[in-house]
Tab-separated table of C-alpha atoms in Angstrom:
chain	number	residue	atom	x	y	z
A	1	ASP	CA	118.208	100.677	90.254
A	2	PRO	CA	115.921	98.246	92.340
A	3	ARG	CA	115.920	94.277	90.843
A	4	VAL	CA	114.448	91.248	91.305
A	5	ARG	CA	114.633	87.751	90.631
A	6	VAL	CA	111.174	87.128	89.617
A	7	ALA	CA	109.493	85.952	86.414
A	8	ARG	CA	108.640	89.025	84.367
A	9	ASP	CA	105.670	87.706	83.790
A	10	ARG	CA	104.409	86.332	87.294
A	11	LEU	CA	106.141	90.303	88.382
A	12	ALA	CA	103.397	91.971	85.857
A	13	GLN	CA	100.883	89.798	87.639
A	14	VAL	CA	101.234	90.574	90.963
A	15	ILE	CA	101.105	94.255	89.754
A	16	GLU	CA	98.253	93.890	86.946
A	17	ASN	CA	95.959	92.119	89.782
A	18	LEU	CA	97.401	94.777	92.716
A	19	ILE	CA	96.310	97.499	90.233
A	20	ASP	CA	93.016	96.306	89.025
A	21	ASN	CA	91.925	95.682	92.422
A	22	ALA	CA	92.770	99.159	92.988
A	23	VAL	CA	90.483	100.834	90.424
A	24	SER	CA	88.121	98.434	90.662
A	25	PHE	CA	87.731	99.962	94.592
A	26	SER	CA	88.726	103.604	94.065
A	27	PRO	CA	85.449	106.126	93.206
A	28	PRO	CA	85.485	108.071	89.559
A	29	GLY	CA	88.221	110.080	90.165
A	30	GLY	CA	89.955	108.645	92.276
A	31	VAL	CA	93.507	108.167	92.502
A	32	VAL	CA	95.505	105.021	92.319
A	33	ASP	CA	99.471	105.612	93.066
A	34	VAL	CA	101.784	103.037	92.579
A	35	ALA	CA	105.588	103.055	94.078
A	36	VAL	CA	109.047	101.790	94.246
A	37	THR	CA	111.772	101.443	97.000
A	38	GLN	CA	114.659	99.817	98.562
A	39	GLU	CA	114.456	98.929	102.258
A	40	ASP	CA	117.823	97.353	103.271
A	41	SER	CA	117.919	93.682	100.873
A	42	TRP	CA	114.045	93.937	99.502
A	43	VAL	CA	112.321	95.857	96.826
A	44	VAL	CA	109.160	97.382	98.123
A	45	VAL	CA	106.087	97.895	95.543
A	46	THR	CA	102.884	99.887	97.026
A	47	VAL	CA	99.642	100.187	95.495
A	48	SER	CA	97.567	102.706	96.858
A	49	ASP	CA	94.213	103.846	96.280
A	50	THR	CA	91.792	106.155	97.458
A	51	GLY	CA	88.402	103.902	97.568
A	52	PRO	CA	86.992	102.519	101.509
A	53	GLY	CA	89.741	100.846	102.068
A	54	ILE	CA	89.337	97.431	104.049
A	55	PRO	CA	86.742	96.410	107.147
A	56	GLY	CA	89.145	95.240	109.739
A	57	GLU	CA	87.166	92.351	109.995
A	58	HIS	CA	88.286	91.244	106.766
A	59	LEU	CA	92.290	92.330	106.618
A	60	GLU	CA	93.485	89.142	107.583
A	61	ARG	CA	91.279	86.724	104.891
A	62	ILE	CA	91.750	89.274	101.980
A	63	PHE	CA	94.532	86.859	100.451
A	64	ASP	CA	92.514	83.959	101.416
A	65	ARG	CA	90.892	82.129	97.735
A	66	PHE	CA	87.621	82.595	96.993
A	67	PHE	CA	87.061	85.446	100.016
A	68	SER	CA	85.120	87.991	98.031
A	69	TYR	CA	83.688	91.770	99.484
A	70	ARG	CA	82.148	93.825	97.334
A	71	PRO	CA	79.314	95.625	98.988
A	72	GLY	CA	76.603	96.772	96.678
A	73	GLU	CA	77.945	93.984	94.240
A	74	PRO	CA	75.663	91.091	93.441
A	75	ARG	CA	77.387	87.753	94.874
A	76	GLY	CA	78.885	85.328	92.421
A	77	LEU	CA	76.799	88.449	89.399
A	78	GLY	CA	80.403	90.118	89.371
A	79	ARG	CA	83.321	89.567	87.767
A	80	HIS	CA	85.338	89.449	90.624
A	81	VAL	CA	85.762	85.833	92.504
A	82	GLY	CA	87.944	86.654	94.960
A	83	LEU	CA	90.711	85.257	93.384
A	84	GLY	CA	93.277	88.152	92.599
A	85	LEU	CA	95.159	88.721	95.805
A	86	SER	CA	94.770	85.071	96.265
A	87	ILE	CA	97.000	84.852	93.843
A	88	VAL	CA	99.418	87.949	94.319
A	89	LYS	CA	100.284	85.964	96.801
A	90	THR	CA	101.005	82.835	95.892
A	91	ILE	CA	104.075	84.496	93.585
A	92	VAL	CA	105.077	86.679	95.777
A	93	ASP	CA	105.501	83.626	99.018
A	94	GLY	CA	106.938	81.222	96.010
A	95	TYR	CA	110.029	84.204	95.696
A	96	GLY	CA	109.783	84.140	99.393
A	97	GLY	CA	108.368	87.457	99.701
A	98	THR	CA	105.747	89.027	101.798
A	99	VAL	CA	102.420	91.051	100.337
A	100	SER	CA	100.681	92.983	103.367
A	101	ALA	CA	97.635	95.532	103.056
A	102	VAL	CA	96.493	98.575	105.558
A	103	ASN	CA	94.125	100.519	105.943
A	104	ARG	CA	95.655	104.505	104.996
A	105	ALA	CA	95.022	106.839	107.497
A	106	GLU	CA	93.772	109.710	104.962
A	107	GLY	CA	91.343	106.750	103.713
A	108	GLY	CA	91.377	104.163	101.249
A	109	ALA	CA	94.147	100.456	100.618
A	110	ARG	CA	97.555	100.310	100.607
A	111	PHE	CA	98.635	97.300	99.683
A	112	ALA	CA	102.877	96.296	99.702
A	113	VAL	CA	105.261	93.488	98.192
A	114	ARG	CA	108.607	92.785	99.671
A	115	LEU	CA	111.034	91.300	97.368
A	116	PRO	CA	114.371	90.367	98.265
A	117	ARG	CA	116.208	92.419	96.133
A	118	SER	CA	118.979	90.560	94.008
A	119	LYS	CA	122.611	91.568	94.138
């Protein structure tokens, strides 16, 4: 029964942004996995997709405000303006947590949100 002290609407915003991002990068018929686990004093929420992954040169920038890398989507014409992951990071940081992204060995990306477990 992992519990965290986070405003319900803010936690929902974090999860929705991560899932929306994963779905938008996954191919038709792709899979998005969401998992919640406990690691010591942390609750960890992971969102994994089966998309192309994140180019290595962008891994450190994807949480920057207004940064967006979407090959094939004309700049400025898409609905993605580079705020979703920045909002995720701001919310998670505000609750004493961390968010990270890695490329999965089998393809796709995995985002991990770590929030302090409430006692």
